[in-house]
Amino acid sequence: MNRQDAKAELVGHMKVLRAFAMSLTRNSAAADDLVQDTVLKAWSNMESFEEGSNMRAWLFTILRNTFYSSRRKAARESEDVDGVLTGKLAEKPAHDGRLQYADFLKAFDTLPPEQREVLTLVGALQYSYEEAAEMCGVKVGTVKSRLNRGREALAVAMQISENEPMELTDNATRAVVAANGGMIG
Amino acid sequence: MSPVDKNLQTQIDDNLRRIFEEDARADLPDTLLTLLNRLDEVEVPQPAASSESGGLAADKDGATS
């Protein structure tokens, strides 16, 4: 593919690429760094891109692989990653009345990136299970499992918000923790 | 856990789409615009396999569910 054509197409995907980075990082600065790394890798490896194939999917794959590589590296450098993550997941979302969009965002933020990733690819962008599995480098069954657990956690949060029974707040936390594979008492 | 009700699933997906679209509407930061403007200046190595860009299924990457 001609470099200038590739660049033009790359530029056209930038905003969507950054939005996907946001779905993984939930942090603007981290998303910008991730997109920058992704663009540089894509540009340096443009020869490996098959002309006529889906550049957006190719960029998504580079981005999410870069994200998880960095995350694993960070995990190796931190002794308390699990503890931090567990603490974050155990945070109860605020439930003051009906779950508003901001609350949905909070619930979304508590999910592990592996679930946010498939929720974004399949739920928001309407990629097929197969396409998402290929981008994520996992089996279709894994995509379905992550998607279901993510949706279930969000659904619990939404239903609790609608019914507003404060005594069920712990169940919401339990649902999120359970969806993340955490242990609950 | 039981499967999510279809209506609720639709609401969830609508919210997910809203999250994504709001992020996708945001202006790109100067750092990324500068990068794009100067992309032609980036030295491109001769073709070499990369575990993170060698194709859609090139890197299983070990992300756990």
Coordinates of N, CA and C in Angstrom, one line a residue:
Chain A
M1 N 0.8 -1.2 0.0 CA 0.0 0.0 0.0 C 0.9 1.2 0.0
N2 N 0.5 2.2 -0.9 CA 1.3 3.4 -0.9 C 1.2 4.1 0.4
R3 N 2.4 4.6 0.8 CA 2.5 5.2 2.2 C 1.5 6.4 2.4
Q4 N 1.4 7.2 1.3 CA 0.5 8.4 1.5 C -1.0 7.9 1.6
D5 N -1.3 6.9 0.8 CA -2.7 6.4 0.9 C -2.9 5.8 2.3
A6 N -1.8 5.1 2.8 CA -1.9 4.5 4.1 C -2.1 5.5 5.2
K7 N -1.3 6.6 5.0 CA -1.4 7.7 6.0 C -2.8 8.3 6.0
A8 N -3.3 8.5 4.8 CA -4.6 9.1 4.7 C -5.7 8.3 5.4
E9 N -5.6 7.0 5.2 CA -6.5 6.1 5.8 C -6.3 6.0 7.4
L10 N -5.1 6.0 7.7 CA -4.7 6.0 9.2 C -5.3 7.3 9.9
V11 N -5.1 8.4 9.3 CA -5.6 9.6 9.8 C -7.2 9.6 10.0
G12 N -7.8 8.9 9.0 CA -9.2 8.8 9.1 C -9.8 7.9 10.2
H13 N -8.9 7.1 10.7 CA -9.3 6.2 11.8 C -8.9 6.8 13.2
M14 N -8.2 7.9 13.2 CA -7.6 8.3 14.5 C -8.6 8.6 15.6
K15 N -9.7 9.2 15.3 CA -10.6 9.5 16.4 C -11.3 8.2 17.0
V16 N -11.6 7.3 16.1 CA -12.1 6.1 16.6 C -11.1 5.2 17.3
L17 N -9.9 5.3 16.8 CA -8.8 4.6 17.5 C -8.6 5.2 18.9
R18 N -8.7 6.5 19.1 CA -8.5 7.1 20.4 C -9.7 6.7 21.3
A19 N -10.9 6.6 20.7 CA -12.1 6.2 21.5 C -11.9 4.8 22.0
F20 N -11.3 4.0 21.1 CA -11.1 2.6 21.6 C -10.1 2.5 22.7
A21 N -9.1 3.4 22.5 CA -8.0 3.5 23.6 C -8.7 3.9 24.9
M22 N -9.6 4.9 24.8 CA -10.3 5.3 26.0 C -11.1 4.2 26.7
S23 N -11.7 3.4 25.8 CA -12.5 2.3 26.4 C -11.6 1.3 27.2
L24 N -10.3 1.2 26.8 CA -9.4 0.3 27.5 C -8.8 1.0 28.7
T25 N -8.4 2.2 28.6 CA -7.6 2.9 29.6 C -8.5 3.7 30.6
R26 N -9.6 4.2 30.1 CA -10.5 5.1 30.8 C -9.7 6.3 31.4
N27 N -8.7 6.7 30.7 CA -7.8 7.8 31.1 C -7.3 8.5 29.8
S28 N -7.5 9.8 29.7 CA -7.2 10.6 28.5 C -5.7 10.5 28.2
A29 N -4.9 10.8 29.2 CA -3.4 10.8 29.0 C -2.9 9.5 28.6
A30 N -3.4 8.4 29.3 CA -3.0 7.1 28.9 C -3.5 6.7 27.5
A31 N -4.7 7.1 27.2 CA -5.2 6.8 25.8 C -4.4 7.5 24.8
D32 N -4.0 8.7 25.0 CA -3.1 9.5 24.0 C -1.8 8.7 23.8
D33 N -1.2 8.4 24.9 CA 0.1 7.6 24.8 C -0.1 6.3 24.1
L34 N -1.2 5.6 24.4 CA -1.4 4.4 23.7 C -1.7 4.5 22.2
V35 N -2.4 5.6 21.8 CA -2.6 5.8 20.4 C -1.3 6.2 19.7
Q36 N -0.5 7.0 20.4 CA 0.8 7.4 19.8 C 1.6 6.1 19.6
D37 N 1.7 5.3 20.5 CA 2.5 4.1 20.4 C 2.0 3.2 19.2
T38 N 0.6 3.1 19.2 CA 0.0 2.3 18.1 C 0.3 2.9 16.7
V39 N 0.2 4.2 16.6 CA 0.4 4.8 15.3 C 1.8 4.6 14.8
L40 N 2.8 4.7 15.8 CA 4.2 4.5 15.4 C 4.4 3.0 15.0
K41 N 3.8 2.1 15.7 CA 4.0 0.7 15.4 C 3.3 0.4 14.0
A42 N 2.1 0.9 13.8 CA 1.4 0.7 12.6 C 2.2 1.3 11.4
W43 N 2.7 2.5 11.6 CA 3.5 3.1 10.5 C 4.7 2.3 10.2
S44 N 5.4 1.9 11.2 CA 6.7 1.1 11.0 C 6.4 -0.3 10.4
N45 N 5.2 -0.8 10.6 CA 4.9 -2.1 10.1 C 3.9 -2.1 9.0
M46 N 3.8 -1.0 8.3 CA 2.7 -0.9 7.3 C 2.8 -2.0 6.3
E47 N 4.0 -2.5 6.0 CA 4.2 -3.5 5.0 C 3.4 -4.8 5.4
S48 N 3.2 -5.0 6.7 CA 2.5 -6.2 7.1 C 1.0 -6.0 7.0
F49 N 0.5 -4.8 6.7 CA -0.9 -4.6 6.5 C -1.3 -5.1 5.1
E50 N -2.3 -5.9 5.0 CA -2.8 -6.4 3.8 C -3.8 -5.4 3.1
E51 N -3.3 -4.9 2.0 CA -4.2 -3.9 1.4 C -5.5 -4.5 1.0
G52 N -6.6 -3.8 1.3 CA -7.9 -4.3 1.0 C -8.6 -4.9 2.2
S53 N -7.7 -5.2 3.3 CA -8.3 -5.7 4.5 C -8.7 -4.5 5.4
N54 N -9.2 -4.8 6.5 CA -9.8 -3.8 7.4 C -8.7 -3.1 8.3
M55 N -8.4 -1.9 7.9 CA -7.3 -1.2 8.6 C -7.8 -0.9 10.0
R56 N -9.0 -0.6 10.2 CA -9.5 -0.3 11.6 C -9.3 -1.4 12.5
A57 N -9.7 -2.6 12.0 CA -9.5 -3.8 12.9 C -8.0 -4.1 13.1
W58 N -7.2 -3.9 12.1 CA -5.7 -4.0 12.3 C -5.2 -3.1 13.3
L59 N -5.6 -1.8 13.2 CA -5.2 -0.8 14.2 C -5.7 -1.2 15.6
F60 N -6.9 -1.6 15.7 CA -7.5 -2.0 17.0 C -6.6 -3.2 17.6
T61 N -6.2 -4.1 16.8 CA -5.4 -5.2 17.3 C -4.1 -4.7 17.8
I62 N -3.4 -3.9 17.0 CA -2.1 -3.3 17.5 C -2.3 -2.6 18.8
L63 N -3.4 -1.8 18.9 CA -3.6 -1.0 20.1 C -3.8 -1.8 21.3
R64 N -4.7 -2.8 21.2 CA -5.1 -3.6 22.4 C -3.9 -4.5 22.7
N65 N -3.1 -5.0 21.8 CA -1.9 -5.8 22.1 C -0.9 -4.9 22.8
T66 N -0.7 -3.7 22.4 CA 0.2 -2.7 23.0 C -0.3 -2.5 24.5
F67 N -1.6 -2.3 24.6 CA -2.2 -2.0 25.9 C -1.9 -3.1 26.9
Y68 N -2.2 -4.4 26.5 CA -2.0 -5.5 27.4 C -0.5 -5.8 27.6
S69 N 0.3 -5.5 26.7 CA 1.8 -5.7 26.9 C 2.2 -4.7 28.0
S70 N 1.8 -3.5 27.9 CA 2.2 -2.5 28.9 C 1.6 -2.8 30.2
R71 N 0.4 -3.3 30.2 CA -0.2 -3.7 31.5 C 0.5 -4.8 32.2
R72 N 0.9 -5.8 31.4 CA 1.6 -6.9 32.0 C 2.9 -6.5 32.6
K73 N 3.6 -5.6 31.8 CA 4.9 -5.0 32.3 C 4.7 -4.3 33.6
A74 N 3.6 -3.5 33.6 CA 3.4 -2.7 34.8 C 3.0 -3.6 36.0
A75 N 2.3 -4.7 35.7 CA 2.0 -5.7 36.8 C 3.2 -6.3 37.3
R76 N 4.2 -6.6 36.5 CA 5.4 -7.2 36.9 C 6.2 -6.2 37.8
E77 N 6.0 -4.9 37.6 CA 6.7 -4.0 38.4 C 6.0 -3.6 39.7
S78 N 4.8 -4.0 39.8 CA 4.1 -3.7 41.0 C 3.7 -4.9 41.8
E79 N 4.0 -4.9 43.1 CA 3.7 -6.1 43.9 C 2.3 -6.2 44.4
D80 N 1.6 -5.0 44.3 CA 0.2 -5.0 44.8 C -0.9 -4.7 43.8
V81 N -0.6 -5.2 42.6 CA -1.6 -4.9 41.5 C -2.9 -5.5 41.8
D82 N -2.9 -6.8 42.3 CA -4.1 -7.4 42.6 C -4.9 -6.7 43.7
G83 N -4.1 -6.3 44.7 CA -4.8 -5.6 45.8 C -5.4 -4.3 45.4
V84 N -4.7 -3.6 44.5 CA -5.2 -2.3 44.0 C -6.5 -2.5 43.2
L85 N -6.4 -3.6 42.3 CA -7.5 -3.9 41.5 C -8.7 -4.3 42.3
T86 N -8.5 -5.2 43.3 CA -9.5 -5.6 44.1 C -10.2 -4.5 44.8
G87 N -9.4 -3.6 45.3 CA -9.9 -2.4 46.0 C -10.8 -1.6 45.1
K88 N -10.3 -1.4 43.9 CA -11.0 -0.6 42.9 C -12.4 -1.2 42.6
L89 N -12.3 -2.6 42.4 CA -13.6 -3.2 42.0 C -14.6 -3.2 43.2
A90 N -14.0 -3.1 44.4 CA -14.9 -3.2 45.5 C -15.6 -1.9 45.8
E91 N -15.2 -0.8 45.1 CA -15.8 0.5 45.3 C -17.2 0.4 44.9
K92 N -18.1 0.9 45.8 CA -19.5 0.9 45.4 C -19.9 2.1 44.6
P93 N -20.6 1.8 43.5 CA -21.0 3.0 42.7 C -22.0 3.8 43.4
A94 N -22.1 5.1 43.2 CA -23.1 5.9 43.9 C -24.4 5.6 43.3
H95 N -25.4 5.5 44.1 CA -26.8 5.2 43.7 C -27.7 6.2 44.3
D96 N -27.7 7.4 43.8 CA -28.6 8.4 44.3 C -29.7 8.6 43.3
G97 N -30.8 7.7 43.4 CA -31.8 7.8 42.4 C -31.5 6.9 41.3
R98 N -32.3 7.1 40.2 CA -32.2 6.2 39.0 C -30.7 6.3 38.5
L99 N -30.2 5.1 38.1 CA -28.9 5.1 37.6 C -28.8 6.0 36.3
Q100 N -28.1 7.1 36.4 CA -28.0 8.0 35.3 C -26.7 7.6 34.5
Y101 N -26.6 8.3 33.4 CA -25.5 7.9 32.5 C -24.2 8.0 33.2
A102 N -24.0 9.0 34.1 CA -22.7 9.1 34.8 C -22.5 7.9 35.7
D103 N -23.5 7.3 36.2 CA -23.4 6.1 37.0 C -23.1 4.9 36.2
F104 N -23.7 4.9 35.0 CA -23.4 3.8 34.1 C -21.9 3.8 33.7
L105 N -21.4 5.1 33.5 CA -20.0 5.2 33.2 C -19.1 4.7 34.4
K106 N -19.6 5.0 35.6 CA -18.8 4.5 36.7 C -18.8 3.0 36.8
A107 N -20.0 2.4 36.5 CA -20.0 0.9 36.5 C -19.2 0.4 35.4
F108 N -19.2 1.0 34.3 CA -18.4 0.6 33.1 C -16.9 0.6 33.5
D109 N -16.5 1.7 34.2 CA -15.1 1.9 34.6 C -14.6 0.8 35.5
T110 N -15.5 0.2 36.3 CA -15.1 -0.8 37.3 C -14.8 -2.1 36.6
L111 N -15.3 -2.3 35.4 CA -15.1 -3.6 34.8 C -13.7 -3.8 34.3
P112 N -13.2 -5.0 34.3 CA -11.8 -5.2 33.8 C -11.7 -4.8 32.3
P113 N -10.6 -4.4 31.8 CA -10.5 -4.0 30.4 C -10.9 -5.1 29.4
E114 N -10.6 -6.3 29.8 CA -11.0 -7.4 28.9 C -12.5 -7.4 28.6
Q115 N -13.3 -7.0 29.6 CA -14.7 -7.0 29.4 C -15.1 -5.7 28.7
R116 N -14.5 -4.6 29.1 CA -14.8 -3.3 28.4 C -14.5 -3.4 26.9
E117 N -13.4 -4.1 26.6 CA -13.0 -4.3 25.2 C -14.1 -5.0 24.4
V118 N -14.6 -6.1 24.8 CA -15.6 -6.8 24.0 C -16.9 -6.1 24.1
L119 N -17.2 -5.4 25.2 CA -18.5 -4.6 25.3 C -18.4 -3.5 24.2
T120 N -17.2 -2.9 24.1 CA -17.1 -1.8 23.1 C -17.1 -2.4 21.6
L121 N -16.4 -3.5 21.4 CA -16.3 -4.0 20.1 C -17.7 -4.6 19.6
V122 N -18.3 -5.4 20.5 CA -19.5 -6.0 20.1 C -20.8 -5.2 20.4
G123 N -20.8 -4.7 21.7 CA -22.0 -3.9 22.1 C -22.1 -2.6 21.4
A124 N -21.0 -1.8 21.4 CA -21.1 -0.5 20.8 C -20.8 -0.4 19.3
L125 N -19.8 -1.2 18.9 CA -19.4 -1.1 17.5 C -20.1 -2.2 16.6
Q126 N -20.7 -3.1 17.2 CA -21.5 -4.1 16.5 C -20.6 -5.0 15.6
Y127 N -19.4 -5.2 16.1 CA -18.6 -6.3 15.4 C -19.2 -7.6 15.8
S128 N -19.0 -8.6 14.9 CA -19.5 -9.9 15.2 C -18.6 -10.6 16.3
Y129 N -19.0 -11.6 16.9 CA -18.2 -12.4 17.8 C -16.9 -12.8 17.2
E130 N -17.0 -13.3 16.0 CA -15.9 -13.8 15.3 C -14.8 -12.7 15.0
E131 N -15.3 -11.5 14.6 CA -14.4 -10.4 14.3 C -13.7 -10.0 15.6
A132 N -14.5 -9.9 16.7 CA -14.0 -9.5 18.0 C -12.9 -10.5 18.5
A133 N -13.2 -11.7 18.3 CA -12.3 -12.8 18.7 C -11.0 -12.7 17.9
E134 N -11.1 -12.4 16.7 CA -9.9 -12.3 15.9 C -9.1 -11.1 16.3
M135 N -9.7 -10.0 16.5 CA -9.0 -8.8 17.0 C -8.4 -9.0 18.3
C136 N -9.1 -9.7 19.2 CA -8.6 -9.9 20.6 C -7.6 -11.1 20.7
G137 N -7.6 -11.9 19.7 CA -6.7 -13.0 19.7 C -7.2 -14.1 20.7
V138 N -8.5 -14.2 20.8 CA -9.1 -15.2 21.7 C -10.1 -16.0 21.0
K139 N -10.7 -17.0 21.7 CA -11.7 -17.8 21.0 C -13.1 -17.1 21.1
V140 N -13.9 -17.5 20.2 CA -15.3 -16.9 20.2 C -16.0 -17.1 21.5
G141 N -15.8 -18.2 22.1 CA -16.4 -18.5 23.4 C -15.9 -17.6 24.5
T142 N -14.7 -17.2 24.4 CA -14.1 -16.2 25.4 C -14.8 -14.9 25.2
V143 N -15.0 -14.5 24.0 CA -15.6 -13.2 23.7 C -17.0 -13.2 24.3
K144 N -17.8 -14.3 24.0 CA -19.1 -14.4 24.5 C -19.2 -14.3 26.1
S145 N -18.2 -15.0 26.7 CA -18.2 -15.1 28.1 C -17.9 -13.7 28.7
R146 N -16.9 -13.0 28.2 CA -16.6 -11.7 28.7 C -17.7 -10.7 28.4
L147 N -18.4 -10.8 27.3 CA -19.5 -10.0 26.9 C -20.6 -10.2 27.9
N148 N -21.0 -11.4 28.2 CA -22.1 -11.8 29.1 C -21.8 -11.3 30.5
R149 N -20.6 -11.5 31.0 CA -20.3 -11.1 32.3 C -20.3 -9.5 32.4
G150 N -19.8 -8.9 31.4 CA -19.8 -7.4 31.4 C -21.3 -6.9 31.4
R151 N -22.1 -7.4 30.5 CA -23.5 -7.0 30.4 C -24.2 -7.3 31.7
E152 N -24.0 -8.4 32.3 CA -24.7 -8.8 33.5 C -24.3 -7.8 34.7
A153 N -23.0 -7.5 34.8 CA -22.6 -6.5 35.8 C -23.3 -5.2 35.6
L154 N -23.3 -4.7 34.3 CA -24.0 -3.4 34.0 C -25.5 -3.5 34.2
A155 N -26.1 -4.7 33.9 CA -27.5 -4.8 34.0 C -27.9 -4.8 35.5
V156 N -27.1 -5.4 36.4 CA -27.4 -5.4 37.8 C -27.4 -4.0 38.3
A157 N -26.4 -3.2 37.9 CA -26.3 -1.8 38.3 C -27.5 -1.0 37.8
M158 N -27.9 -1.3 36.6 CA -29.1 -0.5 36.1 C -30.3 -0.9 36.8
Q159 N -30.5 -2.1 37.0 CA -31.8 -2.6 37.7 C -31.8 -2.1 39.1
I160 N -30.7 -2.1 39.8 CA -30.7 -1.6 41.2 C -31.0 -0.1 41.2
S161 N -30.5 0.6 40.2 CA -30.8 2.1 40.1 C -32.3 2.3 39.9
E162 N -32.9 1.5 39.1 CA -34.3 1.6 38.8 C -35.1 1.4 40.1
N163 N -34.8 0.3 40.8 CA -35.6 -0.1 42.0 C -35.2 0.7 43.2
E164 N -34.0 1.1 43.2 CA -33.4 1.9 44.4 C -33.5 1.2 45.7
P165 N -33.4 -0.1 45.8 CA -33.4 -0.6 47.2 C -32.0 -0.6 47.7
M166 N -31.7 0.2 48.6 CA -30.4 0.4 49.1 C -29.8 -0.9 49.6
E167 N -30.7 -1.8 50.2 CA -30.1 -3.0 50.7 C -29.5 -3.9 49.6
L168 N -29.8 -3.6 48.4 CA -29.3 -4.4 47.3 C -28.0 -3.8 46.8
T169 N -27.5 -2.7 47.3 CA -26.3 -2.1 46.9 C -25.1 -3.1 47.0
D170 N -25.1 -3.8 48.0 CA -24.1 -4.8 48.2 C -24.1 -5.9 47.1
N171 N -25.4 -6.2 46.6 CA -25.5 -7.1 45.6 C -24.9 -6.6 44.3
A172 N -25.0 -5.3 44.1 CA -24.4 -4.7 42.9 C -22.9 -4.8 42.9
T173 N -22.4 -4.5 44.1 CA -20.9 -4.7 44.3 C -20.5 -6.1 44.1
R174 N -21.3 -7.0 44.6 CA -21.0 -8.4 44.5 C -21.1 -8.8 43.0
A175 N -22.0 -8.3 42.3 CA -22.2 -8.7 40.9 C -20.9 -8.2 40.1
V176 N -20.5 -7.0 40.4 CA -19.3 -6.5 39.7 C -18.1 -7.3 40.0
V177 N -17.9 -7.6 41.3 CA -16.8 -8.3 41.8 C -16.8 -9.7 41.2
A178 N -18.0 -10.3 41.2 CA -18.2 -11.7 40.7 C -17.9 -11.7 39.2
A179 N -18.4 -10.7 38.5 CA -18.1 -10.6 37.0 C -16.6 -10.5 36.7
N180 N -15.9 -10.0 37.7 CA -14.5 -9.8 37.5 C -13.7 -11.0 38.1
G181 N -14.4 -12.0 38.5 CA -13.7 -13.2 38.9 C -13.2 -13.1 40.4
G182 N -13.7 -12.1 41.1 CA -13.3 -11.9 42.4 C -14.0 -12.8 43.4
M183 N -13.4 -12.9 44.6 CA -14.0 -13.8 45.7 C -14.9 -12.9 46.5
I184 N -16.1 -13.3 46.8 CA -17.0 -12.6 47.7 C -17.4 -13.5 48.8
G185 N -17.7 -12.9 49.9 CA -18.0 -13.7 51.1 C -19.3 -14.1 51.2
Chain B
M1 N -25.1 -16.3 36.9 CA -26.0 -15.2 36.6 C -26.9 -15.5 35.4
S2 N -28.1 -15.0 35.4 CA -29.0 -15.3 34.3 C -28.7 -14.3 33.1
P3 N -29.1 -14.8 31.9 CA -28.8 -13.9 30.8 C -29.6 -12.6 30.9
V4 N -29.0 -11.6 30.3 CA -29.5 -10.2 30.5 C -30.8 -10.1 29.6
D5 N -31.8 -9.5 30.2 CA -33.1 -9.3 29.4 C -32.8 -8.5 28.1
K6 N -33.5 -8.8 27.1 CA -33.2 -8.2 25.8 C -33.4 -6.7 25.8
N7 N -34.4 -6.2 26.5 CA -34.6 -4.7 26.5 C -33.5 -4.1 27.3
L8 N -33.1 -4.7 28.4 CA -32.0 -4.2 29.2 C -30.7 -4.2 28.4
Q9 N -30.5 -5.3 27.6 CA -29.3 -5.4 26.8 C -29.3 -4.3 25.8
T10 N -30.4 -3.9 25.2 CA -30.5 -2.8 24.3 C -30.1 -1.5 24.9
Q11 N -30.6 -1.3 26.2 CA -30.3 -0.1 26.9 C -28.8 0.0 27.2
I12 N -28.2 -1.2 27.5 CA -26.8 -1.2 27.8 C -26.0 -0.9 26.6
D13 N -26.3 -1.5 25.5 CA -25.6 -1.3 24.2 C -25.7 0.2 23.8
D14 N -26.9 0.7 24.0 CA -27.1 2.2 23.6 C -26.2 3.0 24.5
N15 N -26.0 2.7 25.8 CA -25.1 3.5 26.6 C -23.7 3.3 26.2
L16 N -23.3 2.0 25.9 CA -22.0 1.7 25.4 C -21.6 2.5 24.1
R17 N -22.6 2.6 23.2 CA -22.4 3.3 22.0 C -22.3 4.8 22.3
R18 N -23.0 5.3 23.3 CA -22.9 6.7 23.6 C -21.5 7.0 24.2
I19 N -21.1 6.1 25.0 CA -19.7 6.3 25.6 C -18.7 6.4 24.5
F20 N -18.8 5.5 23.6 CA -17.8 5.4 22.5 C -17.9 6.6 21.6
E21 N -19.1 7.0 21.2 CA -19.3 8.1 20.3 C -18.9 9.4 20.9
E22 N -19.1 9.6 22.2 CA -18.6 10.8 22.9 C -17.1 10.9 22.8
D23 N -16.5 9.8 23.1 CA -15.0 9.8 23.0 C -14.5 10.0 21.6
A24 N -15.3 9.4 20.6 CA -14.8 9.6 19.2 C -15.1 11.0 18.7
R25 N -16.0 11.7 19.3 CA -16.2 13.1 18.9 C -15.2 14.1 19.4
A26 N -14.5 13.7 20.4 CA -13.5 14.6 21.0 C -12.4 15.0 20.0
D27 N -11.9 16.2 20.1 CA -10.8 16.6 19.3 C -9.6 15.9 19.6
L28 N -8.7 15.6 18.6 CA -7.5 15.0 18.9 C -6.5 16.0 19.6
P29 N -5.8 15.5 20.6 CA -4.8 16.4 21.3 C -3.7 16.8 20.3
D30 N -3.1 17.9 20.7 CA -2.0 18.4 19.8 C -0.9 17.4 19.6
T31 N -0.6 16.6 20.7 CA 0.5 15.7 20.5 C 0.2 14.7 19.4
L32 N -1.0 14.3 19.3 CA -1.3 13.3 18.2 C -1.4 14.0 16.9
L33 N -1.9 15.2 16.8 CA -1.9 16.0 15.5 C -0.5 16.2 15.1
T34 N 0.4 16.5 16.0 CA 1.8 16.7 15.6 C 2.4 15.5 15.1
L35 N 2.1 14.4 15.8 CA 2.6 13.1 15.3 C 2.2 12.8 13.9
L36 N 0.9 13.0 13.6 CA 0.4 12.7 12.3 C 1.1 13.6 11.2
N37 N 1.2 14.9 11.6 CA 1.9 15.8 10.7 C 3.3 15.4 10.4
R38 N 4.0 14.8 11.3 CA 5.4 14.5 11.2 C 5.6 13.0 10.9
L39 N 4.6 12.3 10.6 CA 4.7 10.9 10.4 C 5.7 10.5 9.3
D40 N 5.7 11.4 8.3 CA 6.6 11.1 7.1 C 8.0 11.1 7.5
E41 N 8.3 11.8 8.6 CA 9.7 12.0 9.1 C 10.1 10.8 9.9
V42 N 9.2 10.0 10.3 CA 9.5 8.8 11.1 C 10.3 7.8 10.3
E43 N 11.4 7.4 10.8 CA 12.2 6.4 10.1 C 11.5 5.1 10.1
V44 N 11.3 4.5 8.9 CA 10.6 3.2 8.9 C 11.7 2.1 8.7
P45 N 11.7 1.2 9.6 CA 12.7 0.1 9.5 C 12.3 -0.8 8.3
Q46 N 13.2 -1.6 7.8 CA 12.9 -2.5 6.8 C 12.0 -3.6 7.4
P47 N 11.2 -4.2 6.6 CA 10.2 -5.1 7.1 C 10.8 -6.1 8.1
A48 N 10.2 -6.1 9.3 CA 10.6 -7.1 10.3 C 9.4 -7.5 11.1
A49 N 9.3 -8.8 11.4 CA 8.1 -9.3 12.1 C 8.0 -8.6 13.4
S50 N 6.8 -8.2 13.8 CA 6.5 -7.7 15.1 C 5.4 -8.5 15.7
S51 N 5.5 -8.9 17.0 CA 4.5 -9.7 17.6 C 3.2 -8.9 17.8
E52 N 3.3 -7.6 17.7 CA 2.1 -6.8 18.0 C 1.5 -6.2 16.8
S53 N 2.0 -6.5 15.6 CA 1.4 -6.0 14.4 C 1.5 -6.9 13.2
G54 N 1.8 -8.1 13.4 CA 1.9 -9.0 12.3 C 0.7 -9.6 11.8
G55 N -0.4 -9.0 12.0 CA -1.7 -9.6 11.5 C -2.7 -9.7 12.7
L56 N -3.9 -9.9 12.3 CA -5.0 -9.8 13.3 C -4.8 -10.9 14.3
A57 N -4.3 -12.1 13.9 CA -4.3 -13.2 14.9 C -2.8 -13.4 15.3
A58 N -2.0 -12.4 15.1 CA -0.6 -12.7 15.3 C -0.2 -12.8 16.8
D59 N -0.9 -12.1 17.6 CA -0.5 -12.0 19.1 C -1.7 -12.4 20.0
K60 N -1.6 -13.6 20.5 CA -2.7 -14.0 21.4 C -2.7 -13.2 22.7
D61 N -1.5 -12.8 23.1 CA -1.3 -11.8 24.1 C -1.7 -12.2 25.5
G62 N -2.3 -13.3 25.7 CA -2.5 -13.8 27.1 C -3.5 -13.0 27.9
A63 N -4.3 -12.2 27.3 CA -5.2 -11.4 28.1 C -6.2 -12.4 28.7
T64 N -6.5 -12.3 30.0 CA -7.4 -13.3 30.6 C -8.8 -12.8 30.7
S65 N -9.7 -13.7 30.7 CA -11.1 -13.3 30.7 C -11.5 -13.0 32.1

